[in-house]
Short mmCIF file of C-alpha atoms in Angstrom, two decimals:
data_model
loop_
_atom_site.label_atom_id
_atom_site.label_comp_id
_atom_site.label_asym_id
_atom_site.label_seq_id
_atom_site.Cartn_x
_atom_site.Cartn_y
_atom_site.Cartn_z
CA UNK A 6 -11.08 -50.22 46.85
CA UNK A 7 -13.62 -48.01 48.50
CA UNK A 8 -11.02 -45.24 48.57
CA UNK A 9 -10.39 -45.54 44.82
CA UNK A 10 -14.07 -45.16 44.11
CA UNK A 11 -14.28 -42.14 46.37
CA UNK A 12 -11.31 -40.56 44.61
CA UNK A 13 -12.80 -41.32 41.21
CA UNK A 14 -16.04 -39.79 42.32
CA UNK A 15 -14.19 -36.65 43.40
CA UNK A 16 -12.33 -36.53 40.11
CA UNK A 17 -15.69 -36.67 38.33
CA UNK A 18 -16.43 -33.30 39.92
CA UNK A 19 -13.13 -31.93 38.64
CA UNK A 20 -13.89 -33.21 35.14
CA UNK A 21 -17.38 -31.75 35.19
CA UNK A 22 -16.07 -28.38 36.33
CA UNK A 23 -13.40 -28.55 33.61
CA UNK A 24 -15.78 -29.37 30.77
CA UNK A 25 -18.46 -26.87 31.75
CA UNK A 26 -15.90 -24.09 32.26
CA UNK A 27 -14.34 -24.77 28.87
CA UNK A 28 -17.66 -24.92 27.03
CA UNK A 29 -18.78 -21.59 28.49
CA UNK A 30 -15.50 -19.66 28.76
CA UNK A 31 -14.42 -20.25 25.14
CA UNK A 32 -17.35 -18.32 23.60
CA UNK A 33 -17.58 -15.82 26.47
CA UNK A 34 -13.90 -15.01 25.94
CA UNK A 35 -14.66 -14.07 22.32
CA UNK A 36 -17.39 -11.70 23.49
CA UNK A 37 -14.93 -10.07 25.90
CA UNK A 38 -12.36 -9.79 23.09
CA UNK A 39 -14.82 -7.93 20.88
CA UNK A 40 -15.41 -5.64 23.88
CA UNK A 41 -11.74 -4.92 24.54
CA UNK A 42 -11.13 -4.37 20.81
CA UNK A 43 -14.24 -2.22 20.36
CA UNK A 44 -13.90 1.20 18.78
CA UNK A 45 -16.55 2.42 21.22
CA UNK A 46 -14.22 3.78 23.90
CA UNK A 47 -16.41 3.44 27.06
CA UNK A 48 -17.11 -0.23 26.32
CA UNK A 49 -13.46 -0.82 25.55
CA UNK A 50 -12.31 0.65 28.86
CA UNK A 51 -14.96 -1.12 30.90
CA UNK A 52 -13.91 -4.45 29.39
CA UNK A 53 -10.20 -3.73 29.75
CA UNK A 54 -10.71 -2.86 33.43
CA UNK A 55 -12.73 -6.03 33.90
CA UNK A 56 -9.95 -8.13 32.38
CA UNK A 57 -7.37 -6.33 34.51
CA UNK A 58 -9.30 -7.05 37.74
CA UNK A 59 -9.90 -10.71 36.90
CA UNK A 60 -6.34 -11.37 35.81
CA UNK A 61 -4.90 -9.25 38.59
CA UNK A 62 -6.52 -10.99 41.56
CA UNK A 63 -6.19 -14.57 42.82
CA UNK A 64 -8.67 -17.10 41.49
CA UNK A 65 -9.09 -18.28 45.09
CA UNK A 66 -10.25 -14.81 46.11
CA UNK A 67 -12.68 -14.75 43.19
CA UNK A 68 -14.13 -18.06 44.37
CA UNK A 69 -14.80 -16.59 47.81
CA UNK A 70 -16.35 -13.44 46.34
CA UNK A 71 -18.70 -15.39 44.07
CA UNK A 72 -19.73 -17.64 46.97
CA UNK A 73 -20.29 -14.94 49.59
CA UNK A 74 -21.08 -11.69 47.75
CA UNK A 75 -24.65 -12.55 46.68
CA UNK A 76 -25.61 -13.41 50.25
CA UNK A 77 -23.73 -10.64 52.05
CA UNK A 78 -24.40 -7.84 49.60
CA UNK A 79 -27.78 -8.71 48.09
CA UNK A 80 -29.29 -10.97 50.74
CA UNK A 81 -29.63 -13.86 48.26
CA UNK A 82 -27.19 -16.52 49.47
CA UNK A 83 -25.55 -18.67 46.81
CA UNK A 84 -27.44 -21.93 47.08
CA UNK A 85 -25.00 -24.26 45.36
CA UNK A 86 -21.24 -24.36 45.90
CA UNK A 87 -20.60 -26.06 42.57
CA UNK A 88 -22.49 -23.27 40.76
CA UNK A 89 -20.41 -20.67 42.57
CA UNK A 90 -17.21 -22.43 41.57
CA UNK A 91 -18.38 -22.71 37.97
CA UNK A 92 -19.25 -19.01 37.75
CA UNK A 93 -15.86 -17.99 39.14
CA UNK A 94 -14.00 -20.35 36.81
CA UNK A 95 -15.93 -19.27 33.71
CA UNK A 96 -15.33 -15.57 34.39
CA UNK A 97 -11.67 -16.11 35.23
CA UNK A 98 -10.89 -18.28 32.23
CA UNK A 99 -12.93 -16.18 29.81
CA UNK A 100 -10.76 -13.20 30.76
CA UNK A 101 -7.56 -15.16 30.07
CA UNK A 102 -8.91 -16.62 26.84
CA UNK A 103 -9.98 -13.15 25.66
CA UNK A 104 -6.41 -11.90 25.89
CA UNK A 105 -5.15 -14.91 23.93
CA UNK A 106 -7.79 -14.27 21.26
CA UNK A 107 -6.90 -10.58 21.11
CA UNK A 108 -3.22 -11.39 20.64
CA UNK A 109 -4.13 -13.84 17.87
CA UNK A 110 -6.42 -11.45 16.05
CA UNK A 111 -3.94 -8.58 16.27
CA UNK A 112 -1.12 -10.75 14.94
CA UNK A 113 -2.86 -11.19 11.57
CA UNK A 114 -1.26 -8.78 9.07
CA UNK A 115 -3.49 -5.92 7.96
CA UNK A 116 -2.77 -6.98 4.36
CA UNK A 117 -5.09 -9.96 4.84
CA UNK A 118 -8.00 -7.64 5.59
CA UNK A 119 -7.04 -5.34 2.72
CA UNK A 120 -6.85 -8.25 0.28
CA UNK A 121 -10.34 -9.30 1.40
CA UNK A 122 -11.64 -5.79 0.94
CA UNK A 123 -10.27 -5.23 -2.58
CA UNK A 124 -11.73 -8.59 -3.61
CA UNK A 125 -15.17 -7.30 -2.65
CA UNK A 126 -15.61 -9.37 0.51
CA UNK A 127 -17.68 -7.99 3.36
CA UNK A 128 -16.09 -7.44 6.77
CA UNK A 129 -17.71 -10.57 8.18
CA UNK A 130 -16.72 -12.68 5.16
CA UNK A 131 -13.16 -11.45 5.59
CA UNK A 132 -13.19 -12.37 9.28
CA UNK A 133 -14.83 -15.78 8.98
CA UNK A 134 -13.34 -16.96 5.66
CA UNK A 135 -9.84 -15.50 5.85
CA UNK A 136 -8.81 -14.35 9.32
CA UNK A 137 -10.48 -16.76 11.76
CA UNK A 138 -8.68 -19.94 10.73
CA UNK A 139 -5.32 -18.19 10.83
CA UNK A 140 -6.16 -16.95 14.33
CA UNK A 141 -7.15 -20.44 15.49
CA UNK A 142 -3.90 -21.85 14.21
CA UNK A 143 -1.88 -19.20 16.00
CA UNK A 144 -3.69 -19.45 19.35
CA UNK A 145 -3.76 -23.23 19.60
CA UNK A 146 -0.44 -23.55 21.50
CA UNK A 147 -1.24 -20.88 24.16
CA UNK A 148 -4.80 -22.17 24.46
CA UNK A 149 -3.44 -25.67 25.07
CA UNK A 150 -1.33 -24.29 27.87
CA UNK A 151 -4.28 -22.52 29.44
CA UNK A 152 -6.54 -25.56 29.13
CA UNK A 153 -4.03 -27.77 30.90
CA UNK A 154 -3.76 -25.19 33.68
CA UNK A 155 -7.53 -25.29 33.98
CA UNK A 156 -7.50 -29.04 34.67
CA UNK A 157 -5.24 -28.47 37.67
CA UNK A 158 -7.02 -25.29 38.80
CA UNK A 159 -10.28 -27.20 39.25
CA UNK A 160 -8.73 -28.50 42.49
CA UNK A 161 -9.04 -24.96 43.85
CA UNK A 162 -12.82 -25.42 44.06
CA UNK A 163 -12.27 -27.23 47.35
CA UNK A 164 -11.58 -23.90 49.10
CA UNK A 165 -15.29 -23.14 48.91
CA UNK A 166 -16.21 -26.67 49.88
CA UNK A 167 -16.75 -28.39 46.55
CA UNK A 168 -16.08 -32.09 47.09
CA UNK A 169 -13.42 -32.60 44.45
CA UNK A 170 -10.65 -35.18 44.36
CA UNK A 171 -8.08 -33.48 46.58
CA UNK A 172 -10.59 -32.91 49.32
CA UNK A 173 -11.18 -36.66 49.44
CA UNK A 174 -7.48 -37.47 49.15
CA UNK A 175 -6.61 -35.11 51.98
CA UNK A 176 -9.16 -36.78 54.22
CA UNK A 177 -7.36 -40.08 53.71
CA UNK A 178 -3.97 -38.48 54.34
CA UNK A 179 -5.23 -36.92 57.56
CA UNK A 180 -6.30 -40.35 58.73
CA UNK A 181 -2.84 -41.73 58.04
CA UNK A 182 -3.08 -43.14 54.48
CA UNK A 183 -0.67 -41.55 52.00
CA UNK A 184 -1.35 -43.36 48.69
CA UNK A 185 -4.60 -41.53 47.73
CA UNK A 186 -2.51 -38.38 47.28
CA UNK A 187 -0.37 -40.16 44.69
CA UNK A 188 -3.38 -41.73 43.07
CA UNK A 189 -4.86 -38.27 42.67
CA UNK A 190 -1.66 -37.17 41.01
CA UNK A 191 -1.99 -40.08 38.59
CA UNK A 192 -5.52 -39.05 37.67
CA UNK A 193 -4.34 -35.53 36.88
CA UNK A 194 -1.33 -36.79 34.93
CA UNK A 195 -3.49 -39.11 32.88
CA UNK A 196 -6.01 -36.38 32.07
CA UNK A 197 -3.44 -33.70 31.19
CA UNK A 198 -1.46 -36.30 29.24
CA UNK A 199 -4.45 -37.12 27.07
CA UNK A 200 -5.09 -33.40 26.55
CA UNK A 201 -1.47 -32.79 25.52
CA UNK A 202 -1.64 -35.55 22.94
CA UNK A 203 -4.94 -34.15 21.66
CA UNK A 204 -3.56 -30.63 21.40
CA UNK A 205 -0.47 -31.67 19.49
CA UNK A 206 -2.66 -33.68 17.13
CA UNK A 207 -4.74 -30.54 16.45
CA UNK A 208 -1.58 -28.50 15.95
CA UNK A 209 -0.23 -31.06 13.50
CA UNK A 210 -3.52 -31.06 11.57
CA UNK A 211 -3.21 -27.31 11.03
CA UNK A 212 0.46 -27.43 10.16
CA UNK A 213 -0.15 -28.07 6.45
CA UNK A 214 0.76 -24.44 5.76
CA UNK A 215 3.26 -21.98 7.23
CA UNK A 216 2.48 -18.46 8.27
CA UNK B 12 -15.27 8.66 -22.55
CA UNK B 13 -12.50 7.94 -20.09
CA UNK B 14 -12.70 4.61 -18.31
CA UNK B 15 -11.24 6.25 -15.20
CA UNK B 16 -11.07 9.83 -14.13
CA UNK B 17 -9.60 11.07 -10.87
CA UNK B 18 -10.36 14.66 -9.94
CA UNK B 19 -8.60 16.88 -7.42
CA UNK B 20 -7.81 14.21 -4.85
CA UNK B 21 -6.56 15.35 -1.44
CA UNK B 22 -5.45 13.20 1.46
CA UNK B 23 -3.79 14.12 4.74
CA UNK B 24 -2.55 11.88 7.53
CA UNK B 25 -2.70 14.05 10.64
CA UNK B 26 -0.95 17.25 9.66
CA UNK B 27 0.95 15.74 6.74
CA UNK B 28 -0.72 16.42 3.43
CA UNK B 29 0.24 13.51 1.20
CA UNK B 30 -1.98 14.20 -1.80
CA UNK B 31 -2.42 17.84 -2.72
CA UNK B 32 -4.91 17.75 -5.54
CA UNK B 33 -4.08 14.85 -7.84
CA UNK B 34 -5.99 14.29 -11.03
CA UNK B 35 -5.61 12.18 -14.14
CA UNK B 36 -7.73 10.23 -16.54
CA UNK B 37 -7.18 7.16 -18.66
CA UNK B 38 -8.74 5.38 -21.60
CA UNK B 39 -9.79 1.77 -21.92
CA UNK B 40 -6.83 -0.48 -22.73
CA UNK B 41 -4.30 2.10 -21.65
CA UNK B 42 -1.34 1.27 -19.41
CA UNK B 43 -0.13 4.02 -17.11
CA UNK B 44 2.93 3.85 -14.89
CA UNK B 45 3.24 6.15 -11.93
CA UNK B 46 6.80 7.05 -10.99
CA UNK B 47 8.17 9.18 -8.20
CA UNK B 48 10.39 9.04 -5.17
CA UNK B 49 9.31 7.54 -1.84
CA UNK B 50 6.84 9.81 -0.10
CA UNK B 51 5.65 11.43 -3.31
CA UNK B 52 2.16 10.01 -2.74
CA UNK B 53 2.03 7.26 -5.39
CA UNK B 54 0.96 4.48 -3.08
CA UNK B 55 -1.47 6.71 -1.18
CA UNK B 56 -3.08 7.67 -4.49
CA UNK B 57 -3.55 4.00 -5.38
CA UNK B 58 -4.91 3.22 -1.92
CA UNK B 59 -7.39 6.10 -2.11
CA UNK B 60 -8.63 4.97 -5.51
CA UNK B 61 -9.05 1.43 -4.16
CA UNK B 62 -10.91 2.56 -1.02
CA UNK B 63 -8.18 1.35 1.32
CA UNK B 64 -7.96 4.97 2.44
CA UNK B 65 -10.73 7.52 2.21
CA UNK B 66 -9.71 10.65 0.32
CA UNK B 67 -10.46 13.92 2.11
CA UNK B 68 -11.71 15.50 -1.08
CA UNK B 69 -11.92 14.64 -4.73
CA UNK B 70 -13.91 12.41 -7.04
CA UNK B 71 -13.45 9.08 -8.78
CA UNK B 72 -15.36 8.43 -12.00
CA UNK B 73 -15.59 5.15 -13.87
CA UNK B 74 -17.08 5.24 -17.38
CA UNK B 75 -18.40 8.69 -16.59
CA UNK B 76 -20.23 7.61 -13.42
CA UNK B 77 -19.16 9.07 -10.12
CA UNK B 78 -18.32 6.13 -7.83
CA UNK B 79 -16.70 8.23 -5.11
CA UNK B 80 -17.19 11.81 -4.09
CA UNK B 81 -15.71 12.92 -0.78
CA UNK B 82 -18.66 15.26 -0.20
CA UNK B 83 -21.32 12.65 -0.95
CA UNK B 84 -22.07 10.50 2.10
CA UNK B 85 -24.52 8.26 0.22
CA UNK B 86 -21.57 6.84 -1.76
CA UNK B 87 -19.63 5.94 1.37
CA UNK B 88 -21.85 3.19 2.77
CA UNK B 89 -20.10 -0.20 3.01
CA UNK B 90 -22.41 -1.64 0.35
CA UNK B 91 -21.73 1.19 -2.13
CA UNK B 92 -18.00 1.01 -1.52
CA UNK B 93 -18.03 -2.74 -2.11
CA UNK B 94 -19.91 -2.26 -5.34
CA UNK B 95 -17.49 0.47 -6.47
CA UNK B 96 -14.51 -1.60 -5.38
CA UNK B 97 -15.35 -4.35 -7.86
CA UNK B 98 -14.54 -2.02 -10.77
CA UNK B 99 -10.92 -2.35 -9.71
CA UNK B 100 -8.42 -5.09 -9.07
CA UNK B 101 -5.40 -4.59 -6.84
CA UNK B 102 -2.05 -6.33 -6.67
CA UNK B 103 -0.09 -5.58 -3.51
CA UNK B 104 3.62 -5.25 -2.97
CA UNK B 105 3.44 -7.97 -0.27
CA UNK B 106 1.11 -10.28 -2.31
CA UNK B 107 -1.25 -10.79 0.67
CA UNK B 108 -2.24 -14.30 -0.39
CA UNK B 109 -4.36 -16.31 2.01
CA UNK B 110 -1.88 -18.80 3.52
CA UNK B 111 -4.41 -21.49 4.46
CA UNK B 112 -5.73 -21.85 0.91
CA UNK B 113 -3.99 -23.41 -2.06
CA UNK B 114 -3.52 -21.55 -5.36
CA UNK B 115 -6.86 -22.59 -6.82
CA UNK B 116 -8.71 -21.80 -3.58
CA UNK B 117 -7.03 -18.39 -3.30
CA UNK B 118 -8.24 -17.50 -6.78
CA UNK B 119 -11.73 -18.99 -6.36
CA UNK B 120 -12.57 -17.64 -2.89
CA UNK B 121 -13.86 -14.20 -3.88
CA UNK B 122 -15.85 -15.25 -6.98
CA UNK B 123 -17.45 -18.06 -4.94
CA UNK B 124 -18.52 -15.71 -2.17
CA UNK B 125 -19.80 -13.16 -4.67
CA UNK B 126 -21.75 -15.83 -6.54
CA UNK B 127 -23.67 -16.65 -3.37
CA UNK B 128 -25.37 -13.27 -3.70
CA UNK B 129 -26.78 -14.15 -7.12
CA UNK B 130 -30.53 -14.80 -7.03
CA UNK B 131 -30.17 -17.97 -9.13
CA UNK B 132 -27.30 -19.36 -7.00
CA UNK B 133 -29.35 -22.06 -5.27
CA UNK B 134 -30.88 -23.44 -8.47
CA UNK B 135 -27.72 -23.37 -10.59
CA UNK B 136 -25.12 -23.91 -7.89
CA UNK B 137 -23.30 -26.72 -9.64
CA UNK B 138 -23.12 -24.90 -12.94
CA UNK B 139 -22.07 -21.58 -11.38
CA UNK B 140 -19.29 -23.20 -9.36
CA UNK B 141 -18.18 -25.07 -12.46
CA UNK B 142 -17.92 -21.84 -14.41
CA UNK B 143 -15.98 -20.19 -11.59
CA UNK B 144 -13.49 -23.04 -11.46
CA UNK B 145 -13.04 -22.93 -15.23
CA UNK B 146 -12.43 -19.20 -15.09
CA UNK B 147 -10.00 -19.63 -12.19
CA UNK B 148 -8.03 -22.33 -14.01
CA UNK B 149 -7.93 -20.08 -17.06
CA UNK B 150 -6.41 -17.08 -15.23
CA UNK B 151 -3.97 -19.33 -13.37
CA UNK B 152 -2.92 -20.68 -16.74
CA UNK B 153 -2.49 -17.10 -17.99
CA UNK B 154 0.07 -16.42 -15.26
CA UNK B 155 1.75 -19.76 -15.97
CA UNK B 156 1.00 -21.60 -12.73
CA UNK B 157 -1.13 -24.53 -13.84
CA UNK B 158 1.56 -26.82 -12.41
CA UNK B 159 1.07 -25.29 -8.94
CA UNK B 160 -2.74 -25.40 -8.75
CA UNK B 161 -2.85 -27.34 -5.48
CA UNK B 162 0.22 -25.86 -3.81
CA UNK B 163 0.00 -23.56 -0.80
CA UNK B 164 1.52 -20.05 -0.90
CA UNK B 165 4.31 -21.08 1.51
CA UNK B 166 5.44 -23.64 -1.06
CA UNK B 167 5.85 -21.03 -3.81
CA UNK B 168 8.63 -18.57 -4.63
CA UNK B 169 7.93 -14.85 -4.19
CA UNK B 170 7.51 -14.45 -7.94
CA UNK B 171 5.03 -17.31 -8.10
CA UNK B 172 3.10 -15.89 -5.16
CA UNK B 173 2.86 -12.54 -6.89
CA UNK B 174 1.60 -14.25 -10.04
CA UNK B 175 -1.11 -15.96 -7.99
CA UNK B 176 -2.14 -12.59 -6.62
CA UNK B 177 -2.38 -11.24 -10.17
CA UNK B 178 -4.59 -14.21 -11.10
CA UNK B 179 -6.69 -13.64 -8.00
CA UNK B 180 -7.32 -10.04 -9.08
CA UNK B 181 -7.92 -10.96 -12.74
CA UNK B 182 -10.52 -13.62 -12.04
CA UNK B 183 -13.06 -11.00 -10.99
CA UNK B 184 -12.71 -9.28 -14.37
CA UNK B 185 -11.93 -5.79 -13.07
CA UNK B 186 -12.18 -2.85 -15.47
CA UNK B 187 -8.86 -1.54 -14.24
CA UNK B 188 -6.03 -3.44 -12.60
CA UNK B 189 -3.78 -1.58 -10.16
CA UNK B 190 -0.30 -2.68 -9.17
CA UNK B 191 1.38 -1.24 -6.08
CA UNK B 192 5.12 -1.79 -6.58
CA UNK B 193 4.55 -5.41 -7.64
CA UNK B 194 8.24 -6.31 -7.77
CA UNK B 195 9.60 -4.38 -4.79
CA UNK B 196 9.37 -7.32 -2.38
CA UNK B 197 11.08 -9.70 -4.81
CA UNK B 198 14.67 -10.72 -5.36
CA UNK B 199 16.06 -9.10 -8.51
CA UNK B 200 16.13 -12.42 -10.38
CA UNK B 201 12.41 -12.91 -9.74
CA UNK B 202 11.18 -9.54 -10.97
CA UNK B 203 11.48 -10.62 -14.59
CA UNK B 204 8.68 -13.17 -14.39
CA UNK B 205 6.26 -10.58 -12.97
CA UNK B 206 7.19 -7.99 -15.55
CA UNK B 207 6.61 -10.57 -18.28
CA UNK B 208 3.12 -11.36 -16.94
CA UNK B 209 2.25 -7.65 -16.83
CA UNK B 210 3.56 -7.23 -20.34
CA UNK B 211 1.38 -10.10 -21.56
CA UNK B 212 -1.61 -8.41 -19.95
CA UNK B 213 -0.74 -5.14 -21.66
CA UNK B 214 -0.70 -6.93 -24.99
CA UNK B 215 -4.18 -8.23 -24.22
CA UNK B 216 -5.26 -4.60 -23.68
CA UNK B 217 -6.01 -4.93 -19.99
CA UNK B 218 -6.30 -1.42 -18.54
CA UNK B 219 -3.60 -1.06 -15.90
CA UNK B 220 -2.10 1.46 -13.51
CA UNK B 221 1.33 0.46 -12.23
CA UNK B 222 3.19 2.13 -9.40
CA UNK B 223 6.79 1.07 -9.91
CA UNK B 224 10.44 1.87 -9.47
CA UNK B 225 11.43 -0.11 -12.56
CA UNK B 226 12.01 2.77 -14.94
CA UNK B 227 13.11 0.62 -17.86
CA UNK B 228 10.07 -1.58 -17.52
CA UNK B 229 7.72 1.40 -17.17
CA UNK B 230 9.11 2.85 -20.37
CA UNK B 231 8.75 -0.45 -22.15
CA UNK B 232 5.22 -1.36 -21.12
CA UNK B 233 3.41 1.96 -20.59
CA UNK B 234 1.43 4.13 -22.95
CA UNK B 235 1.78 7.00 -20.57
CA UNK B 236 3.91 7.94 -17.57
CA UNK B 237 2.80 10.02 -14.62
CA UNK B 238 5.58 11.46 -12.50
CA UNK B 239 4.47 12.42 -9.00
CA UNK B 240 6.32 14.74 -6.67
CA UNK B 241 5.28 16.04 -3.23
CA UNK B 242 1.66 15.02 -3.63
CA UNK B 243 0.96 16.40 -7.10
CA UNK B 244 1.38 15.21 -10.69
CA UNK B 245 4.59 17.00 -11.66
CA UNK B 246 4.82 15.72 -15.19
CA UNK B 247 2.79 13.49 -17.45
CA UNK B 248 3.20 12.26 -21.01
CA UNK B 249 4.44 9.43 -23.20
CA UNK B 250 7.46 7.45 -21.95
CA UNK B 251 9.59 9.21 -24.57
CA UNK B 252 8.51 12.61 -23.29
CA UNK B 253 8.76 11.96 -19.55
CA UNK B 254 11.67 9.52 -19.35
CA UNK B 255 13.82 10.51 -22.29
CA UNK B 256 13.13 14.24 -22.40
CA UNK B 257 11.86 15.31 -18.98
CA UNK B 258 10.96 18.99 -18.70
CA UNK B 259 10.27 19.21 -14.98
CA UNK B 260 13.33 19.85 -12.81
CA UNK B 261 12.25 17.24 -10.23
CA UNK B 262 11.69 14.62 -12.92
CA UNK B 263 15.17 15.28 -14.27
CA UNK B 264 16.67 15.00 -10.81
CA UNK B 265 14.78 11.79 -10.03
CA UNK B 266 15.74 10.13 -13.30
CA UNK B 267 19.38 11.11 -12.89
CA UNK B 268 19.45 9.35 -9.52
CA UNK B 269 17.82 6.07 -10.52
CA UNK B 270 18.99 3.27 -12.67
CA UNK B 271 17.27 3.59 -16.03
CA UNK B 272 18.29 0.30 -17.62
#
């Protein structure tokens, strides 16, 4: 019973990391998208390079860099391991989200913008009243995928010493008790299961039109 | 005074000069069809007039006022272009309806957003929105789609979608309505319903410019035909003059190659 509570406590950390990452990476991703789609070339290339580096290196490596770089390079050690994990996750996921957003925005036919323009709509009215909803509908399936991956990735935080569920489970396994590993799996399955149901509900809600 | 006058319009894409000095003018209530082979510059001309492309040189005048002059930067600000844009309505070959909105919402979206800029919007909101809906229902009725008011574009045939897009343009009360090959994306059996709607509009003296490949229809509905070739107006006149007795060699060649039914 004590073990269950310890596991649950660990999973709380995973959930917290998940929620905070999602809340921050979703809007930050949009900012990065506007950067990578900018007509101002220097900004565009800086952002594209940034996305390339983040997507092209292991998340585990990024966790180490965020934890150690401030201390080793600037002499200001990272005080909180959870904060370090959160920063790494937000940056990593914002980069992935930004590419999903970009794909969604670029998939909207140019005729939608032109129709908005000839009807006298401003650029921002065209984006928010016409384009945005169509983008959201199109990116919901890939976003769902990414969000479910995030749930499982939170376990990676243990490599910089964040006391999440697998760290606890492994301690039990090392002392000869196997079932906490399976219990951990159940927690993850339950969480991702609920998310899947939620995502397909959202998809269904938006399926009242085609295109 | 002409309701629309286009003067010496030039447009190049890279090194390709698509418009090489196009000009024409039209009177209120007139219907003009623009004919010509692919690549003759018809669509580019329409897109330049509707600010979807920016002409390299030339002027656009509406009721004698210059609304675009390639040399005048003060007329190219987004606000000025928006203001100028509202003189015109545009119907696209691909309809470009907004898929997430039903027929009524598609037609009401632009007038609703424009109404928000009115100084009395907050006080008279209910009344203004009521008037917009009445107007929207009226134009939808004009194109014969009252039965489909709450349907989404994906539930309509191509012909019905194009009629919605005509209603969407009409609701703003443009001085001139432009059609860019309005039947080219439709199955042959669906073009008739669009041509009928345009004909009804012509009878109501709506000023229209129609880029089309339907020669027979152009002859039937137009007061005047403009034949474009290689970026210039090659021939212009009444349908009888241009279609039945073309003088220009290119016009003759074009008409001999297309179905004139």
